[in-house]
Amino acid sequence: MGKGGGCVPSKKKHPPPDIAGDGDTEAIPIPIPLDDQTDTATTTPVVMSTSTNLRIFIVFYSTYGHVEKLARRMKVGVDGVNGVEAVLYRVPETLTEDVLEKMKAPAKDVEIPEITARELGEADGVLFGFPTRYGCMAAQMKAFFDSTGMLWKEQKLAGKPAGFFLSTGTQGGGQETTAMDIVGDSLGMIPLNCIRMDIVGDSLGMIALNWLFRYSIRMGIVGDSLGMIVLNCWTAITQLAHHGMLFVPIGYTFGAGMFKMDDIRGGSPYGAGVFAGDGSREPSDTELALAEHQGQYMAAVVKKLSLA
């Protein structure tokens, strides 16, 4: 798979997802190349029409097209797994046309529809993609999550697997913090660990408070009694937790591609990623290969869960 050639396991150790029986207790296999799946299907046919395919929604927001390029490549990975198909959606734009024009943002592809909260409930799995804003998700994606209150109330998404993929402007711009629950204020001065909600410290580990944010359940904008600490907590994993969704990171299943140091590469164990720079940098072959791998990996997980 491009430069990430270390992610393909041997057939002896990991059978493909479509031949795993209901009683299979092995770990989720790393997706194998499409050619190998075709060979396996010859010996163990699985009759599955398009109408009965499992569907993974790839829901993204992209200002300049970097996240969209990852999404399109991710769809290739999902579609390469027998019995699973990907559907591309974008979330609604919140900026006005005149603002987008001043930002020199390209026009949106009209062939990719905008998703509604109700439609999200029809997915068997979801991959959310978005750029970062000061180490947090873009406001457009947060606005969409905020519109899913009815799904949350009825727990329509509970038990469904989900993952993230990202775009940042710099190498320290939040490839990991945007996906997990560690965020900083708009000046990047104070990160907060929202997973436990009881530890906060600066980047040198000099400040540790076990009580200040323990009861900050809302975690929107919080501050100490002197108003000296302000944090804006637009986290990603918390969205999944409240919906009861299953977070599926890719870990280091990309193999050798995760360890290459001879070129700049976005992405992390949390999901695929791209470094956009000033907007002129295009996703590298490795970044695109990682996105395709994440699509394959998520498809295998969704398929495995459907057989449980």
Coordinates of C-alpha atoms in Angstrom, one line a residue:
M1 CA 0.0 0.0 0.0
G2 CA 2.2 2.9 -1.2
K3 CA 5.0 3.5 1.2
G4 CA 3.3 1.8 4.1
G5 CA 4.3 -1.7 2.9
G6 CA 4.6 -3.0 6.4
C7 CA 0.9 -3.3 7.1
V8 CA 0.1 -6.5 5.1
P9 CA 0.0 -9.6 7.3
S10 CA 0.5 -13.2 6.1
K11 CA -2.7 -15.2 5.3
K12 CA -1.7 -17.9 7.8
K13 CA -1.8 -15.5 10.8
H14 CA -4.9 -13.5 9.9
P15 CA -7.8 -14.8 7.9
P16 CA -9.7 -12.1 6.0
P17 CA -12.8 -10.6 7.7
D18 CA -15.3 -12.3 5.4
I19 CA -14.3 -15.8 6.4
A20 CA -14.3 -15.2 10.1
G21 CA -17.0 -17.2 11.8
D22 CA -19.3 -16.1 14.5
G23 CA -17.2 -17.9 17.1
D24 CA -13.9 -16.3 16.0
T25 CA -12.1 -14.7 18.9
E26 CA -9.0 -13.5 17.2
A27 CA -8.1 -9.8 17.0
I28 CA -9.5 -7.7 14.2
P29 CA -7.2 -8.4 11.2
I30 CA -5.5 -5.7 9.3
P31 CA -7.2 -5.4 5.9
I32 CA -5.5 -7.4 3.2
P33 CA -5.1 -6.4 -0.5
L34 CA -8.2 -6.6 -2.7
D35 CA -6.5 -9.3 -4.8
D36 CA -6.2 -11.6 -1.9
Q37 CA -9.8 -11.0 -0.9
T38 CA -10.9 -12.0 -4.3
D39 CA -8.9 -15.3 -4.1
T40 CA -10.4 -16.1 -0.7
A41 CA -13.9 -15.4 -1.9
T42 CA -13.4 -18.1 -4.6
T43 CA -13.0 -20.8 -1.9
T44 CA -15.5 -19.3 0.5
P45 CA -18.2 -17.4 -1.5
V46 CA -20.1 -14.7 0.3
V47 CA -23.3 -13.6 -1.5
M48 CA -23.9 -10.0 -0.7
S49 CA -25.6 -7.5 -3.0
T50 CA -25.0 -3.8 -3.0
S51 CA -28.3 -3.2 -1.2
T52 CA -27.2 -5.3 1.7
N53 CA -23.7 -3.8 2.0
L54 CA -22.6 -2.4 5.4
R55 CA -22.2 1.3 5.0
I56 CA -19.5 3.5 6.5
F57 CA -20.2 7.2 6.3
I58 CA -17.1 9.4 5.8
V59 CA -18.3 12.7 7.2
F60 CA -15.9 15.6 6.8
Y61 CA -15.3 19.3 6.7
S62 CA -12.6 20.7 4.4
T63 CA -11.8 24.3 3.8
Y64 CA -9.0 24.0 1.2
G65 CA -9.4 20.4 0.1
H66 CA -6.8 18.6 2.2
V67 CA -9.3 16.7 4.4
E68 CA -11.4 16.0 1.3
K69 CA -8.4 14.4 -0.5
L70 CA -7.9 12.1 2.6
A71 CA -11.6 11.3 2.6
R72 CA -11.7 10.3 -1.1
R73 CA -8.6 8.0 -0.6
M74 CA -10.2 6.6 2.6
K75 CA -13.3 5.6 0.5
V76 CA -11.0 3.6 -1.8
G77 CA -9.9 1.6 1.3
V78 CA -13.4 1.0 2.6
D79 CA -14.7 0.0 -0.9
G80 CA -11.9 -2.5 -1.2
V81 CA -13.3 -4.7 1.5
N82 CA -16.0 -7.1 0.3
G83 CA -19.5 -6.4 1.6
V84 CA -18.7 -2.8 2.8
E85 CA -19.1 0.5 1.0
A86 CA -18.3 4.1 1.9
V87 CA -20.5 7.1 1.4
L88 CA -19.0 10.6 1.4
Y89 CA -20.7 13.4 3.2
R90 CA -19.7 16.9 4.1
V91 CA -21.0 18.8 7.1
P92 CA -22.8 22.2 6.5
E93 CA -20.6 25.3 6.1
T94 CA -21.1 27.9 8.8
L95 CA -19.1 30.7 7.1
T96 CA -20.8 33.1 4.7
E97 CA -19.9 33.2 1.0
D98 CA -18.2 36.5 1.2
V99 CA -16.0 35.3 4.1
L100 CA -15.0 32.2 2.1
E101 CA -14.2 34.3 -0.9
K102 CA -11.9 36.5 1.2
M103 CA -10.2 33.3 2.5
K104 CA -9.8 32.2 -1.1
A105 CA -11.4 28.9 -0.2
P106 CA -12.3 26.8 -3.3
A107 CA -15.9 26.0 -4.1
K108 CA -17.4 22.8 -2.6
D109 CA -17.9 19.7 -4.8
V110 CA -21.7 19.7 -5.3
E111 CA -21.6 16.0 -5.9
I112 CA -20.8 15.4 -2.2
P113 CA -24.1 16.0 -0.3
E114 CA -24.4 17.7 3.1
I115 CA -25.3 15.3 5.8
T116 CA -28.1 15.8 8.3
A117 CA -28.1 14.5 11.9
R118 CA -30.9 12.1 11.1
E119 CA -29.0 10.6 8.2
L120 CA -26.0 10.0 10.4
G121 CA -28.0 7.4 12.3
E122 CA -28.3 5.2 9.2
A123 CA -24.5 4.5 9.2
D124 CA -23.0 1.2 10.3
G125 CA -19.8 3.1 11.1
V126 CA -18.5 6.6 10.8
L127 CA -15.1 8.2 10.0
F128 CA -15.1 11.9 10.9
G129 CA -12.5 14.2 9.2
F130 CA -11.8 17.8 9.9
P131 CA -9.0 20.4 10.1
T132 CA -7.7 21.8 13.4
R133 CA -8.3 25.1 14.9
Y134 CA -5.7 25.8 17.7
G135 CA -5.5 22.1 18.4
C136 CA -9.2 21.6 18.4
M137 CA -11.8 20.5 15.8
A138 CA -13.1 23.1 13.4
A139 CA -16.2 25.0 14.4
Q140 CA -18.1 23.5 11.4
M141 CA -17.7 20.0 12.7
K142 CA -18.5 21.0 16.3
A143 CA -21.7 22.7 15.0
F144 CA -22.7 19.5 13.4
F145 CA -22.1 17.4 16.5
D146 CA -24.1 20.0 18.4
S147 CA -27.0 19.3 16.0
T148 CA -27.1 15.6 17.0
G149 CA -29.0 16.0 20.2
M150 CA -32.0 13.9 19.2
L151 CA -29.6 11.0 18.2
W152 CA -27.9 11.4 21.6
K153 CA -31.3 11.4 23.5
E154 CA -32.4 8.2 21.8
Q155 CA -28.8 6.7 21.7
K156 CA -29.2 5.9 18.0
L157 CA -25.4 5.9 17.6
A158 CA -24.6 3.7 20.6
G159 CA -22.4 0.8 19.8
K160 CA -21.4 2.0 16.3
P161 CA -17.6 2.3 15.6
A162 CA -16.2 5.6 14.7
G163 CA -12.8 7.1 13.9
F164 CA -11.1 10.4 13.1
F165 CA -8.7 11.8 10.4
L166 CA -7.2 15.3 10.5
S167 CA -5.4 18.1 8.8
T168 CA -3.1 20.6 10.5
G169 CA -1.1 23.6 9.2
T170 CA 2.1 22.6 11.1
Q171 CA 3.8 19.6 12.5
G172 CA 2.9 20.7 16.0
G173 CA -0.6 21.9 15.1
G174 CA -2.6 19.1 16.8
Q175 CA -2.4 15.8 14.9
E176 CA -2.9 14.0 18.2
T177 CA -4.5 16.6 20.5
T178 CA -7.4 17.3 18.1
A179 CA -8.4 13.6 18.2
M180 CA -7.9 12.9 21.8
D181 CA -9.1 14.8 24.8
I182 CA -6.1 17.1 25.4
V183 CA -6.7 20.7 24.4
G184 CA -5.1 24.0 25.1
D185 CA -6.3 27.6 25.1
S186 CA -6.1 29.7 22.0
L187 CA -2.5 30.7 22.8
G188 CA -1.4 27.0 23.3
M189 CA -0.3 27.7 26.8
I190 CA -2.2 25.3 29.0
P191 CA -3.2 21.7 27.9
L192 CA -6.0 20.0 29.7
N193 CA -6.4 16.3 30.1
C194 CA -10.2 15.9 29.8
I195 CA -10.1 12.1 29.9
R196 CA -9.9 12.0 33.6
M197 CA -11.0 15.6 34.1
D198 CA -8.7 16.0 37.1
I199 CA -5.2 16.8 35.9
V200 CA -4.0 20.0 34.2
G201 CA -0.5 21.1 33.6
D202 CA 1.6 23.3 31.3
S203 CA 3.8 21.8 28.6
L204 CA 6.7 21.6 31.1
G205 CA 4.7 19.7 33.6
M206 CA 5.2 22.5 36.2
I207 CA 1.5 23.0 37.2
A208 CA -0.7 20.1 38.3
L209 CA -4.1 20.6 39.8
N210 CA -6.3 17.6 40.8
W211 CA -9.4 19.6 41.8
L212 CA -9.8 22.7 39.6
F213 CA -11.6 20.9 36.7
R214 CA -12.9 17.8 38.5
Y215 CA -16.4 19.1 38.5
S216 CA -16.2 21.0 35.2
I217 CA -18.6 18.6 33.6
R218 CA -19.6 21.0 30.9
M219 CA -16.0 21.7 30.0
G220 CA -16.8 24.6 27.7
I221 CA -15.0 27.6 29.0
V222 CA -13.6 27.3 32.5
G223 CA -11.4 29.4 34.7
D224 CA -9.9 29.6 38.2
S225 CA -11.3 32.0 40.7
L226 CA -8.9 34.7 39.6
G227 CA -9.9 34.4 35.9
M228 CA -6.3 33.5 35.0
I229 CA -6.9 30.2 33.2
V230 CA -9.3 30.0 30.3
L231 CA -9.7 26.8 28.2
N232 CA -11.8 26.1 25.2
C233 CA -12.6 22.4 25.2
W234 CA -13.8 21.4 21.7
T235 CA -12.7 17.8 22.0
A236 CA -13.4 14.9 19.7
I237 CA -13.5 11.7 21.6
T238 CA -15.9 13.2 24.2
Q239 CA -18.5 13.5 21.3
L240 CA -18.3 9.8 20.7
A241 CA -18.4 8.9 24.4
H242 CA -21.7 10.7 25.0
H243 CA -23.2 9.0 22.0
G244 CA -22.0 5.7 23.2
M245 CA -19.9 5.1 20.0
L246 CA -16.9 2.9 19.9
F247 CA -13.7 4.8 19.1
V248 CA -11.5 2.8 16.7
P249 CA -7.9 4.2 16.4
I250 CA -5.6 2.7 13.9
G251 CA -2.7 2.2 16.3
Y252 CA 0.4 1.2 14.5
T253 CA -1.3 -1.2 12.2
F254 CA 0.1 0.7 9.2
G255 CA 3.4 -1.1 9.9
A256 CA 6.7 0.3 8.6
G257 CA 4.9 3.4 7.3
M258 CA 4.3 4.6 10.8
F259 CA 8.0 4.6 11.5
K260 CA 9.5 6.2 8.4
M261 CA 11.5 9.3 9.2
D262 CA 12.8 10.2 5.7
D263 CA 9.9 12.5 4.8
I264 CA 7.2 14.6 6.4
R265 CA 4.2 12.6 7.3
G266 CA 0.9 13.5 9.0
G267 CA -1.2 11.0 10.9
S268 CA -0.8 9.3 14.3
P269 CA -2.1 6.2 16.1
Y270 CA -5.4 8.1 16.4
G271 CA -6.0 8.3 12.7
A272 CA -4.7 9.5 9.3
G273 CA -3.6 13.1 8.9
V274 CA -2.0 15.6 6.5
F275 CA 0.2 18.6 7.0
A276 CA -1.3 21.4 4.9
G277 CA 1.3 24.1 5.6
D278 CA 0.2 27.4 4.2
G279 CA -2.3 25.5 2.1
S280 CA 0.0 24.9 -0.9
R281 CA 1.3 21.5 0.3
E282 CA -0.5 18.5 -1.1
P283 CA -0.9 15.2 0.8
S284 CA 2.1 12.9 0.3
D285 CA 1.9 9.4 -1.0
T286 CA 2.4 8.1 2.5
E287 CA -0.3 10.3 4.0
L288 CA -2.8 9.1 1.3
A289 CA -1.7 5.5 1.8
L290 CA -2.4 5.8 5.5
A291 CA -5.8 7.2 4.8
E292 CA -6.6 4.2 2.5
H293 CA -5.3 1.9 5.2
Q294 CA -7.6 3.5 7.8
G295 CA -10.5 3.0 5.5
Q296 CA -9.7 -0.7 5.1
Y297 CA -9.1 -1.2 8.8
M298 CA -12.4 0.5 9.8
A299 CA -14.2 -1.6 7.2
A300 CA -12.7 -4.8 8.7
V301 CA -13.8 -3.7 12.2
V302 CA -17.3 -2.9 11.1
K303 CA -17.6 -6.2 9.3
K304 CA -16.3 -8.1 12.3
L305 CA -18.8 -6.5 14.6
S306 CA -21.7 -7.2 12.2
L307 CA -20.9 -10.9 12.6
A308 CA -20.8 -10.9 16.3

